[in-house]
mmCIF file of C-alpha atoms in Angstrom:
data_model
loop_
_atom_site.group_PDB
_atom_site.id
_atom_site.type_symbol
_atom_site.label_atom_id
_atom_site.label_comp_id
_atom_site.label_asym_id
_atom_site.label_seq_id
_atom_site.Cartn_x
_atom_site.Cartn_y
_atom_site.Cartn_z
ATOM 1 C CA UNK A 153 60.455 -14.646 19.077
ATOM 2 C CA UNK A 154 57.170 -14.560 20.622
ATOM 3 C CA UNK A 155 55.417 -17.993 21.746
ATOM 4 C CA UNK A 156 51.365 -18.108 20.754
ATOM 5 C CA UNK A 157 49.081 -20.103 20.645
ATOM 6 C CA UNK A 158 46.147 -20.393 17.898
ATOM 7 C CA UNK A 159 42.463 -21.589 18.705
ATOM 8 C CA UNK A 160 39.510 -22.582 16.593
ATOM 9 C CA UNK A 161 36.949 -20.557 18.631
ATOM 10 C CA UNK A 162 32.839 -20.360 18.446
ATOM 11 C CA UNK A 163 30.355 -21.017 15.506
ATOM 12 C CA UNK A 164 32.541 -24.261 13.117
ATOM 13 C CA UNK A 165 34.033 -25.436 16.819
ATOM 14 C CA UNK A 166 29.782 -25.722 17.214
ATOM 15 C CA UNK A 167 28.722 -27.093 13.514
ATOM 16 C CA UNK A 168 31.454 -29.657 13.690
ATOM 17 C CA UNK A 169 30.069 -31.291 17.199
ATOM 18 C CA UNK A 170 26.508 -30.923 15.991
ATOM 19 C CA UNK A 171 27.492 -32.839 12.849
ATOM 20 C CA UNK A 172 26.913 -29.854 10.148
ATOM 21 C CA UNK A 173 28.673 -28.421 7.525
ATOM 22 C CA UNK A 174 31.542 -25.533 9.140
ATOM 23 C CA UNK A 175 30.889 -22.161 6.790
ATOM 24 C CA UNK A 176 33.326 -20.129 8.766
ATOM 25 C CA UNK A 177 36.074 -20.108 10.760
ATOM 26 C CA UNK A 178 36.762 -17.819 13.089
ATOM 27 C CA UNK A 179 40.315 -17.926 15.333
ATOM 28 C CA UNK A 180 41.711 -16.615 18.238
ATOM 29 C CA UNK A 181 45.651 -16.051 19.542
ATOM 30 C CA UNK A 182 46.681 -16.419 23.179
ATOM 31 C CA UNK A 183 49.629 -14.942 24.727
ATOM 32 C CA UNK A 184 50.571 -12.866 21.618
ATOM 33 C CA UNK A 185 51.311 -8.578 21.347
ATOM 34 C CA UNK A 186 50.132 -7.196 18.248
ATOM 35 C CA UNK A 187 53.833 -6.521 16.953
ATOM 36 C CA UNK A 188 54.342 -10.292 17.795
ATOM 37 C CA UNK A 189 51.789 -11.577 14.831
ATOM 38 C CA UNK A 190 53.509 -8.862 12.606
ATOM 39 C CA UNK A 191 56.742 -10.295 13.245
ATOM 40 C CA UNK A 192 55.401 -13.392 12.572
ATOM 41 C CA UNK A 193 54.630 -11.972 8.934
ATOM 42 C CA UNK A 194 50.229 -11.171 9.896
ATOM 43 C CA UNK A 195 48.643 -7.852 8.169
ATOM 44 C CA UNK A 196 46.591 -5.943 10.471
ATOM 45 C CA UNK A 197 43.742 -5.271 9.627
ATOM 46 C CA UNK A 198 41.003 -4.433 12.841
ATOM 47 C CA UNK A 199 40.248 -1.023 13.820
ATOM 48 C CA UNK A 200 37.804 -1.579 16.884
ATOM 49 C CA UNK A 201 40.395 -4.538 18.368
ATOM 50 C CA UNK A 202 43.417 -6.045 16.876
ATOM 51 C CA UNK A 203 42.638 -8.761 14.259
ATOM 52 C CA UNK A 204 45.152 -9.715 11.481
ATOM 53 C CA UNK A 205 45.306 -11.516 8.322
ATOM 54 C CA UNK A 206 47.391 -15.045 8.883
ATOM 55 C CA UNK A 207 50.124 -15.118 5.801
ATOM 56 C CA UNK A 208 49.567 -17.924 4.264
ATOM 57 C CA UNK A 209 45.858 -18.445 4.552
ATOM 58 C CA UNK A 210 44.268 -15.122 5.149
ATOM 59 C CA UNK A 211 42.153 -16.501 7.283
ATOM 60 C CA UNK A 212 41.333 -13.476 9.698
ATOM 61 C CA UNK A 213 43.207 -14.298 13.343
ATOM 62 C CA UNK A 214 42.020 -11.585 16.573
ATOM 63 C CA UNK A 215 44.184 -11.736 19.299
ATOM 64 C CA UNK A 216 42.444 -12.675 22.598
ATOM 65 C CA UNK A 217 40.418 -10.342 24.431
ATOM 66 C CA UNK A 218 38.416 -9.379 27.319
ATOM 67 C CA UNK A 219 35.735 -6.612 27.009
ATOM 68 C CA UNK A 220 33.903 -3.902 29.883
ATOM 69 C CA UNK A 221 30.772 -2.340 28.738
ATOM 70 C CA UNK A 222 31.350 1.698 28.714
ATOM 71 C CA UNK A 223 27.631 3.298 27.659
ATOM 72 C CA UNK A 224 23.763 1.815 27.266
ATOM 73 C CA UNK A 225 23.709 -0.077 23.871
ATOM 74 C CA UNK A 226 25.918 -2.077 21.889
ATOM 75 C CA UNK A 227 28.485 0.394 21.192
ATOM 76 C CA UNK A 228 29.315 0.976 24.135
ATOM 77 C CA UNK A 229 31.943 -1.691 24.986
ATOM 78 C CA UNK A 230 35.594 -1.134 25.830
ATOM 79 C CA UNK A 231 38.361 -3.930 24.518
ATOM 80 C CA UNK A 232 40.901 -5.344 25.750
ATOM 81 C CA UNK A 233 43.725 -7.727 24.538
ATOM 82 C CA UNK A 234 47.393 -8.996 25.894
ATOM 83 C CA UNK A 235 49.811 -11.265 25.734
ATOM 84 C CA UNK A 236 47.960 -11.867 29.303
ATOM 85 C CA UNK A 237 44.649 -12.234 28.468
ATOM 86 C CA UNK A 238 43.543 -16.494 28.793
ATOM 87 C CA UNK A 239 41.716 -18.327 26.852
ATOM 88 C CA UNK A 240 38.923 -18.759 29.279
ATOM 89 C CA UNK A 241 38.410 -15.646 29.399
ATOM 90 C CA UNK A 242 37.945 -14.421 25.875
ATOM 91 C CA UNK A 243 35.824 -17.543 25.557
ATOM 92 C CA UNK A 244 33.722 -16.086 28.981
ATOM 93 C CA UNK A 245 32.990 -12.889 26.366
ATOM 94 C CA UNK A 246 30.988 -14.313 24.602
ATOM 95 C CA UNK A 247 26.860 -15.141 24.095
ATOM 96 C CA UNK A 248 25.846 -18.796 24.200
ATOM 97 C CA UNK A 249 27.748 -21.568 25.738
ATOM 98 C CA UNK A 250 27.368 -23.361 22.528
ATOM 99 C CA UNK A 251 29.418 -20.462 20.726
ATOM 100 C CA UNK A 252 32.406 -19.800 23.650
ATOM 101 C CA UNK A 253 34.048 -23.411 23.154
ATOM 102 C CA UNK A 254 37.620 -23.344 21.269
ATOM 103 C CA UNK A 255 39.344 -26.374 19.396
ATOM 104 C CA UNK A 256 43.040 -26.651 19.495
ATOM 105 C CA UNK A 257 45.689 -27.605 17.164
ATOM 106 C CA UNK A 258 45.340 -31.345 17.861
ATOM 107 C CA UNK A 259 41.628 -30.732 17.429
ATOM 108 C CA UNK A 260 40.891 -31.262 21.584
ATOM 109 C CA UNK A 261 37.652 -28.915 22.731
ATOM 110 C CA UNK A 262 38.456 -26.477 25.097
ATOM 111 C CA UNK A 263 35.102 -25.995 26.708
ATOM 112 C CA UNK A 264 34.845 -24.499 30.224
ATOM 113 C CA UNK A 265 31.237 -23.154 30.509
ATOM 114 C CA UNK A 266 29.726 -26.004 29.369
ATOM 115 C CA UNK A 267 28.876 -25.948 26.023
ATOM 116 C CA UNK A 268 29.198 -29.000 24.630
ATOM 117 C CA UNK A 269 26.354 -30.409 27.318
ATOM 118 C CA UNK A 270 24.320 -28.020 26.601
ATOM 119 C CA UNK A 271 24.375 -28.825 23.048
ATOM 120 C CA UNK A 272 23.705 -32.970 24.029
ATOM 121 C CA UNK A 273 20.952 -31.382 26.021
ATOM 122 C CA UNK A 274 19.701 -29.279 22.992
ATOM 123 C CA UNK A 275 20.170 -26.144 25.687
ATOM 124 C CA UNK A 276 20.681 -22.223 24.300
ATOM 125 C CA UNK A 277 21.933 -20.781 27.739
ATOM 126 C CA UNK A 278 24.155 -17.606 28.057
ATOM 127 C CA UNK A 279 27.982 -17.935 29.375
ATOM 128 C CA UNK A 280 27.816 -15.341 32.003
ATOM 129 C CA UNK A 281 25.648 -12.145 33.621
ATOM 130 C CA UNK A 282 27.565 -10.146 31.012
ATOM 131 C CA UNK A 283 25.568 -11.295 28.439
ATOM 132 C CA UNK A 284 23.358 -8.533 29.295
ATOM 133 C CA UNK A 285 25.565 -5.825 28.492
ATOM 134 C CA UNK A 286 24.552 -5.748 24.517
ATOM 135 C CA UNK A 287 21.087 -6.134 23.834
ATOM 136 C CA UNK A 288 21.997 -7.696 20.240
ATOM 137 C CA UNK A 289 22.238 -10.765 21.923
ATOM 138 C CA UNK A 290 18.762 -10.695 22.051
ATOM 139 C CA UNK A 291 18.103 -11.232 18.673
ATOM 140 C CA UNK A 292 21.178 -13.172 18.006
ATOM 141 C CA UNK A 293 20.341 -15.795 20.521
ATOM 142 C CA UNK A 294 16.137 -15.526 18.775
ATOM 143 C CA UNK A 295 18.328 -15.880 15.855
ATOM 144 C CA UNK A 296 19.752 -18.983 16.899
ATOM 145 C CA UNK A 297 16.609 -20.251 18.103
ATOM 146 C CA UNK A 298 15.408 -20.333 14.662
ATOM 147 C CA UNK A 299 18.244 -22.161 12.875
ATOM 148 C CA UNK A 300 18.338 -24.604 16.254
ATOM 149 C CA UNK A 301 14.754 -25.101 15.810
ATOM 150 C CA UNK A 302 14.927 -27.974 18.461
ATOM 151 C CA UNK A 303 17.087 -26.196 20.775
ATOM 152 C CA UNK A 304 15.255 -24.466 23.947
ATOM 153 C CA UNK A 305 16.339 -21.326 25.960
ATOM 154 C CA UNK A 306 17.615 -22.263 28.928
ATOM 155 C CA UNK A 307 15.044 -20.564 31.868
ATOM 156 C CA UNK A 308 17.675 -18.206 33.476
ATOM 157 C CA UNK A 309 18.495 -16.880 29.481
ATOM 158 C CA UNK A 310 14.746 -16.166 29.408
ATOM 159 C CA UNK A 311 14.539 -14.182 32.750
ATOM 160 C CA UNK A 312 17.998 -12.726 32.059
ATOM 161 C CA UNK A 313 16.281 -11.532 29.190
ATOM 162 C CA UNK A 314 13.407 -9.565 29.889
ATOM 163 C CA UNK A 315 15.424 -7.899 33.087
ATOM 164 C CA UNK A 316 17.240 -6.280 29.866
ATOM 165 C CA UNK A 317 14.059 -5.857 27.784
ATOM 166 C CA UNK A 318 12.631 -3.666 31.369
ATOM 167 C CA UNK A 319 15.956 -2.056 31.203
ATOM 168 C CA UNK A 320 15.384 -0.645 28.399
ATOM 169 C CA UNK A 321 18.984 -2.063 26.408
ATOM 170 C CA UNK A 322 16.633 -3.035 23.110
ATOM 171 C CA UNK A 323 15.791 0.974 23.135
ATOM 172 C CA UNK A 324 19.640 1.568 22.521
ATOM 173 C CA UNK A 325 19.873 -0.822 19.239
ATOM 174 C CA UNK A 326 20.238 1.137 15.821
ATOM 175 C CA UNK A 327 18.243 -0.185 13.077
ATOM 176 C CA UNK A 328 20.510 -1.147 10.766
ATOM 177 C CA UNK A 329 21.713 -4.154 13.296
ATOM 178 C CA UNK A 330 17.840 -4.998 14.196
ATOM 179 C CA UNK A 331 17.215 -5.635 10.434
ATOM 180 C CA UNK A 332 20.568 -7.435 10.103
ATOM 181 C CA UNK A 333 19.348 -10.028 12.580
ATOM 182 C CA UNK A 334 15.810 -9.963 11.870
ATOM 183 C CA UNK A 335 16.463 -10.943 8.072
ATOM 184 C CA UNK A 336 19.173 -13.403 9.063
ATOM 185 C CA UNK A 337 16.487 -15.073 11.551
ATOM 186 C CA UNK A 338 13.505 -15.411 8.139
ATOM 187 C CA UNK A 339 15.997 -17.031 6.432
ATOM 188 C CA UNK A 340 16.475 -19.693 8.901
ATOM 189 C CA UNK A 341 14.923 -23.500 8.579
ATOM 190 C CA UNK A 342 12.540 -21.690 10.883
ATOM 191 C CA UNK A 343 11.514 -18.565 11.253
ATOM 192 C CA UNK A 344 8.508 -18.776 13.422
ATOM 193 C CA UNK A 345 11.261 -19.709 16.874
ATOM 194 C CA UNK A 346 12.950 -16.814 16.043
ATOM 195 C CA UNK A 347 9.602 -14.327 16.598
ATOM 196 C CA UNK A 348 8.158 -17.212 19.161
ATOM 197 C CA UNK A 349 11.594 -16.133 21.738
ATOM 198 C CA UNK A 350 11.423 -12.579 21.284
ATOM 199 C CA UNK A 351 7.870 -12.976 22.111
ATOM 200 C CA UNK A 352 8.921 -14.822 25.285
ATOM 201 C CA UNK A 353 11.664 -12.574 26.275
ATOM 202 C CA UNK A 354 8.928 -9.431 25.719
ATOM 203 C CA UNK A 355 11.326 -7.995 22.981
ATOM 204 C CA UNK A 356 8.693 -8.879 20.628
ATOM 205 C CA UNK A 357 6.509 -5.499 21.664
ATOM 206 C CA UNK A 358 9.296 -3.008 21.260
ATOM 207 C CA UNK A 359 10.704 -4.022 18.390
ATOM 208 C CA UNK A 360 7.959 -5.315 16.342
ATOM 209 C CA UNK A 361 5.044 -4.053 18.162
ATOM 210 C CA UNK A 362 2.680 -4.308 15.157
ATOM 211 C CA UNK A 363 3.672 -8.056 15.195
ATOM 212 C CA UNK A 364 2.820 -8.547 18.890
ATOM 213 C CA UNK A 365 -0.712 -7.043 18.783
ATOM 214 C CA UNK A 366 -1.648 -9.774 16.310
ATOM 215 C CA UNK A 367 -1.593 -12.300 18.757
ATOM 216 C CA UNK A 368 -4.730 -13.253 20.791
ATOM 217 C CA UNK A 369 -6.543 -12.014 17.553
ATOM 218 C CA UNK A 370 -8.779 -14.397 16.284
ATOM 219 C CA UNK A 371 -10.663 -14.737 12.068
ATOM 220 C CA UNK A 372 -12.641 -16.688 10.913
ATOM 221 C CA UNK A 373 -12.315 -20.223 11.258
ATOM 222 C CA UNK A 374 -13.555 -21.335 8.607
ATOM 223 C CA UNK A 375 -10.792 -19.728 6.044
ATOM 224 C CA UNK A 376 -8.690 -19.941 9.907
ATOM 225 C CA UNK A 377 -8.426 -23.249 11.418
ATOM 226 C CA UNK A 378 -5.710 -22.005 13.616
ATOM 227 C CA UNK A 379 -7.834 -18.546 14.806
ATOM 228 C CA UNK A 380 -5.498 -17.099 15.901
ATOM 229 C CA UNK A 381 -3.975 -14.644 14.019
ATOM 230 C CA UNK A 382 -0.156 -14.464 15.209
ATOM 231 C CA UNK A 383 -0.168 -18.111 15.202
ATOM 232 C CA UNK A 384 -1.339 -18.191 11.535
ATOM 233 C CA UNK A 385 1.503 -15.278 10.991
ATOM 234 C CA UNK A 386 4.898 -18.157 12.229
ATOM 235 C CA UNK A 387 2.729 -21.227 10.272
ATOM 236 C CA UNK A 388 3.089 -18.321 7.276
ATOM 237 C CA UNK A 389 7.093 -17.639 8.193
ATOM 238 C CA UNK A 390 7.568 -21.720 8.568
ATOM 239 C CA UNK A 391 5.730 -22.193 4.937
ATOM 240 C CA UNK A 392 8.157 -19.865 3.421
ATOM 241 C CA UNK A 393 11.164 -21.676 4.486
ATOM 242 C CA UNK A 394 9.594 -25.142 3.734
ATOM 243 C CA UNK A 395 8.950 -23.694 0.262
ATOM 244 C CA UNK A 396 12.631 -22.003 -0.076
ATOM 245 C CA UNK A 397 11.041 -18.036 -0.678
ATOM 246 C CA UNK A 398 13.650 -15.141 -0.741
ATOM 247 C CA UNK A 399 14.055 -13.008 2.154
ATOM 248 C CA UNK A 400 11.694 -10.290 -0.124
ATOM 249 C CA UNK A 401 8.742 -12.587 0.311
ATOM 250 C CA UNK A 402 9.784 -13.529 3.901
ATOM 251 C CA UNK A 403 9.984 -10.162 4.727
ATOM 252 C CA UNK A 404 6.742 -9.800 2.867
ATOM 253 C CA UNK A 405 4.448 -12.395 4.693
ATOM 254 C CA UNK A 406 5.684 -11.096 8.286
ATOM 255 C CA UNK A 407 3.977 -8.022 6.969
ATOM 256 C CA UNK A 408 1.051 -9.587 5.119
ATOM 257 C CA UNK A 409 -1.458 -9.228 7.753
ATOM 258 C CA UNK A 410 -0.387 -6.220 10.153
ATOM 259 C CA UNK A 411 -3.753 -4.667 9.556
ATOM 260 C CA UNK A 412 -5.343 -7.282 11.494
ATOM 261 C CA UNK A 413 -3.738 -6.022 14.999
ATOM 262 C CA UNK A 414 -5.610 -2.574 14.461
ATOM 263 C CA UNK A 415 -8.647 -4.207 13.944
ATOM 264 C CA UNK A 416 -12.067 -3.448 15.981
ATOM 265 C CA UNK A 417 -13.367 -5.700 18.440
ATOM 266 C CA UNK A 418 -16.655 -5.203 17.595
ATOM 267 C CA UNK A 419 -15.692 -6.224 13.496
ATOM 268 C CA UNK A 420 -13.797 -9.325 14.954
ATOM 269 C CA UNK A 421 -13.274 -12.505 13.679
ATOM 270 C CA UNK A 422 -13.677 -10.634 10.063
ATOM 271 C CA UNK A 423 -11.515 -8.072 9.314
ATOM 272 C CA UNK A 424 -12.592 -5.512 6.625
ATOM 273 C CA UNK A 425 -10.295 -3.177 5.001
ATOM 274 C CA UNK A 426 -7.250 -4.937 6.920
ATOM 275 C CA UNK A 427 -5.438 -4.441 3.562
ATOM 276 C CA UNK A 428 -4.931 -1.307 3.945
ATOM 277 C CA UNK A 429 -4.273 -0.868 7.200
ATOM 278 C CA UNK A 430 -1.497 -3.511 6.496
ATOM 279 C CA UNK A 431 0.061 -1.796 3.634
ATOM 280 C CA UNK A 432 0.090 1.382 5.996
ATOM 281 C CA UNK A 433 1.632 -0.762 8.951
ATOM 282 C CA UNK A 434 4.243 -2.122 6.752
ATOM 283 C CA UNK A 435 5.989 1.155 5.536
ATOM 284 C CA UNK A 436 5.955 2.282 8.927
ATOM 285 C CA UNK A 437 7.885 -1.158 9.931
ATOM 286 C CA UNK A 438 9.857 -0.786 6.566
ATOM 287 C CA UNK A 439 10.852 3.242 7.811
ATOM 288 C CA UNK A 440 12.037 2.069 11.159
ATOM 289 C CA UNK A 441 14.168 -0.615 10.856
ATOM 290 C CA UNK A 442 15.629 1.143 7.626
ATOM 291 C CA UNK A 443 14.564 -2.165 5.690
ATOM 292 C CA UNK A 444 16.193 -2.443 1.426
ATOM 293 C CA UNK A 445 13.754 -1.092 -1.061
ATOM 294 C CA UNK A 446 13.385 -3.776 -2.624
ATOM 295 C CA UNK A 447 12.209 -5.792 0.678
ATOM 296 C CA UNK A 448 9.534 -2.986 1.401
ATOM 297 C CA UNK A 449 8.254 -2.740 -2.042
ATOM 298 C CA UNK A 450 7.206 -6.358 -2.355
ATOM 299 C CA UNK A 451 6.111 -6.075 1.695
ATOM 300 C CA UNK A 452 3.282 -3.488 0.480
ATOM 301 C CA UNK A 453 2.448 -4.972 -2.668
ATOM 302 C CA UNK A 454 1.465 -8.463 -0.951
ATOM 303 C CA UNK A 455 -0.100 -6.473 1.819
ATOM 304 C CA UNK A 456 -2.397 -4.538 -0.295
ATOM 305 C CA UNK A 457 -3.311 -7.183 -2.854
ATOM 306 C CA UNK A 458 -3.007 -10.710 -0.956
ATOM 307 C CA UNK A 459 -6.674 -11.048 -1.100
ATOM 308 C CA UNK A 460 -7.627 -10.346 -4.285
ATOM 309 C CA UNK A 461 -5.070 -13.433 -5.152
ATOM 310 C CA UNK A 462 -6.393 -15.103 -3.729
ATOM 311 C CA UNK A 463 -9.934 -14.806 -4.798
ATOM 312 C CA UNK A 464 -8.723 -14.407 -8.337
ATOM 313 C CA UNK A 465 -10.139 -18.071 -9.548
ATOM 314 C CA UNK A 466 -13.275 -16.404 -9.167
ATOM 315 C CA UNK A 467 -11.910 -13.168 -11.556
ATOM 316 C CA UNK A 468 -13.145 -12.738 -15.077
ATOM 317 C CA UNK A 469 -10.509 -11.512 -17.421
ATOM 318 C CA UNK A 470 -11.321 -7.916 -16.836
ATOM 319 C CA UNK A 471 -10.856 -8.229 -13.374
ATOM 320 C CA UNK A 472 -7.411 -9.674 -13.585
ATOM 321 C CA UNK A 473 -6.523 -7.403 -16.241
ATOM 322 C CA UNK A 474 -7.023 -5.436 -13.553
ATOM 323 C CA UNK A 475 -5.009 -7.088 -10.826
ATOM 324 C CA UNK A 476 -1.776 -7.298 -13.046
ATOM 325 C CA UNK A 477 -2.144 -3.438 -13.677
ATOM 326 C CA UNK A 478 -2.090 -2.767 -9.926
ATOM 327 C CA UNK A 479 0.072 -4.739 -9.448
ATOM 328 C CA UNK A 480 2.765 -3.295 -12.802
ATOM 329 C CA UNK A 481 3.373 -6.677 -13.575
ATOM 330 C CA UNK A 482 4.386 -6.055 -17.234
ATOM 331 C CA UNK A 483 7.088 -3.558 -16.434
ATOM 332 C CA UNK A 484 8.186 -6.031 -12.755
ATOM 333 C CA UNK A 485 6.754 -9.558 -13.841
ATOM 334 C CA UNK A 486 10.088 -10.872 -10.957
ATOM 335 C CA UNK A 487 8.235 -9.043 -8.333
ATOM 336 C CA UNK A 488 4.448 -10.295 -9.582
ATOM 337 C CA UNK A 489 6.155 -13.764 -9.394
ATOM 338 C CA UNK A 490 7.144 -13.189 -5.852
ATOM 339 C CA UNK A 491 3.956 -12.216 -4.714
ATOM 340 C CA UNK A 492 2.128 -15.009 -5.677
ATOM 341 C CA UNK A 493 4.772 -17.170 -4.031
ATOM 342 C CA UNK A 494 4.507 -15.242 -0.674
ATOM 343 C CA UNK A 495 0.337 -15.521 -1.519
ATOM 344 C CA UNK A 496 1.209 -19.062 -2.112
ATOM 345 C CA UNK A 497 2.987 -19.317 1.710
ATOM 346 C CA UNK A 498 -0.028 -16.992 3.138
ATOM 347 C CA UNK A 499 -2.392 -19.543 2.147
ATOM 348 C CA UNK A 500 -0.665 -22.656 3.137
ATOM 349 C CA UNK A 501 -0.001 -21.610 6.662
ATOM 350 C CA UNK A 502 -2.860 -22.218 7.960
ATOM 351 C CA UNK A 503 -3.858 -25.617 10.327
ATOM 352 C CA UNK A 504 -4.494 -28.891 8.100
ATOM 353 C CA UNK A 505 -4.310 -26.649 4.621
ATOM 354 C CA UNK A 506 -0.101 -26.503 4.411
ATOM 355 C CA UNK A 507 -0.557 -29.170 1.496
ATOM 356 C CA UNK A 508 -3.265 -27.039 -0.145
ATOM 357 C CA UNK A 509 -2.862 -26.634 -4.101
ATOM 358 C CA UNK A 510 -2.337 -23.214 -5.170
ATOM 359 C CA UNK A 511 -3.655 -22.759 -8.686
ATOM 360 C CA UNK A 512 -3.505 -19.083 -8.473
ATOM 361 C CA UNK A 513 -0.281 -18.749 -8.759
ATOM 362 C CA UNK A 514 0.038 -21.042 -11.679
ATOM 363 C CA UNK A 515 -2.985 -19.012 -13.683
ATOM 364 C CA UNK A 516 -2.311 -15.210 -13.362
ATOM 365 C CA UNK A 517 1.654 -16.537 -14.010
ATOM 366 C CA UNK A 518 -0.371 -17.615 -17.568
ATOM 367 C CA UNK A 519 -2.172 -14.620 -17.502
ATOM 368 C CA UNK A 520 0.747 -12.489 -17.211
ATOM 369 C CA UNK A 521 2.574 -14.417 -19.834
ATOM 370 C CA UNK A 522 -0.280 -14.525 -22.512
ATOM 371 C CA UNK A 523 -0.110 -10.534 -22.108
ATOM 372 C CA UNK A 524 3.085 -10.531 -22.346
ATOM 373 C CA UNK A 525 3.048 -12.043 -25.602
ATOM 374 C CA UNK A 526 1.048 -9.203 -26.937
ATOM 375 C CA UNK A 527 2.859 -7.142 -29.596
ATOM 376 C CA UNK A 528 2.737 -3.670 -27.477
ATOM 377 C CA UNK A 529 4.309 -1.875 -30.884
ATOM 378 C CA UNK A 530 2.195 -3.123 -33.663
ATOM 379 C CA UNK A 531 -1.580 -2.306 -31.536
ATOM 380 C CA UNK A 532 0.291 1.047 -30.939
ATOM 381 C CA UNK A 533 1.093 1.330 -34.317
ATOM 382 C CA UNK A 534 -2.594 -0.007 -35.119
ATOM 383 C CA UNK A 535 -4.522 2.409 -32.879
ATOM 384 C CA UNK A 536 -2.235 5.235 -34.248
ATOM 385 C CA UNK A 537 -2.947 4.423 -38.147
ATOM 386 C CA UNK A 538 -6.566 5.120 -37.187
ATOM 387 C CA UNK A 539 -5.934 8.747 -35.676
ATOM 388 C CA UNK A 540 -5.563 7.593 -31.946
ATOM 389 C CA UNK A 541 -3.773 8.978 -29.534
ATOM 390 C CA UNK A 542 -2.570 9.419 -25.757
ATOM 391 C CA UNK A 543 -5.216 7.868 -23.537
ATOM 392 C CA UNK A 544 -6.327 6.176 -26.533
ATOM 393 C CA UNK A 545 -3.568 4.363 -27.990
ATOM 394 C CA UNK A 546 -3.280 2.986 -23.875
ATOM 395 C CA UNK A 547 -7.148 1.391 -24.171
ATOM 396 C CA UNK A 548 -6.121 -0.694 -27.433
ATOM 397 C CA UNK A 549 -3.106 -1.901 -25.406
ATOM 398 C CA UNK A 550 -5.577 -3.244 -22.358
ATOM 399 C CA UNK A 551 -8.077 -4.353 -25.370
ATOM 400 C CA UNK A 552 -5.441 -6.774 -27.067
ATOM 401 C CA UNK A 553 -4.716 -7.929 -23.129
ATOM 402 C CA UNK A 554 -7.586 -8.591 -22.973
ATOM 403 C CA UNK A 555 -8.413 -10.622 -25.767
ATOM 404 C CA UNK A 556 -5.369 -12.136 -24.959
ATOM 405 C CA UNK A 557 -6.788 -13.123 -21.335
ATOM 406 C CA UNK A 558 -10.114 -14.630 -23.027
ATOM 407 C CA UNK A 559 -8.366 -16.880 -25.266
ATOM 408 C CA UNK A 560 -6.274 -18.071 -23.225
ATOM 409 C CA UNK A 561 -9.658 -18.979 -21.070
ATOM 410 C CA UNK A 562 -11.770 -19.315 -23.593
ATOM 411 C CA UNK A 563 -14.276 -17.407 -22.896
ATOM 412 C CA UNK A 564 -15.954 -15.065 -24.814
ATOM 413 C CA UNK A 565 -16.382 -10.966 -26.033
ATOM 414 C CA UNK A 566 -19.567 -10.721 -24.057
#
């Protein structure tokens, strides 16, 4: 039987060296043919290149391989897997040095490209010029910057990414792959770093020009001590991570102020009616990158209503009831709660205000709970008994809900 060597590779080695929990383990087999693995009891599962399932652990194992660029974009690769492909050759095709390490069966680290040194130096650096052959790697690197937020990007890697953008490589990315990486980056512990790196590389202007346009745009200092709209957005995204917000909320926060990038210069630093412009731009971003429907819907809602939510502490019962109605809060209470979550992140994403209280969230949730207690069936039955039909029944329901809000806040009928 053909002899071969199995190595643990990639993120598992990196995370162990960083002292982090190892989530997924990737394995590479060196010195084997597909038939040799089949003879040893492995099950073939790969389509694009030889991947097998270990007969006992059922973990995925890939044959060591090289890859060659054959066309534009990230699909344009030809793979070569054979017994003569070395471990070093397999590691050379990986994106970053910190991901291009292996560990043998004795726990010895194989590190031909300086990954351990770059971990010590907290550096994200490409393994070889082949990095430039796959535009997804720009997004992946930006995502790693959001995960390992104390790492910096090597200057030569920044220059390489800029050259890739200038060469049009980013234009070949497909929507599904962009969204996959963006969504992962949004869920990292410091999402702002992803967008900082994309901006540094020149890729943000290509992928999210609506976000790029926010940088350098001023806002009133009284409400935004950080002034710069782009800086505010990054602070909001990091508040999302701090408050443990789900992807829907984080994506909504990414889109909530897009309209400020289109404010006319003569109106600055005010942003009159930016909410409607933000909603339209959010819809366009969602369509471009085929964003899931739950993220789309919340993004548009937050863009349209976040200012009203902020101002709601000054609203009377009637205005608060109209806000609940516009947000479809009774039919979609979970989405309404996420709207308030996003608004709290927005309120806290401001210089020096990161720990501010946000009473609007608790108060509007209490408003929703109070109006949910209204017995709709009983109110409708009573209205019909009085001869009400159609819209008149709806008015009776609204009147009952308004009464619940007035009772909650102790406000009179006048």
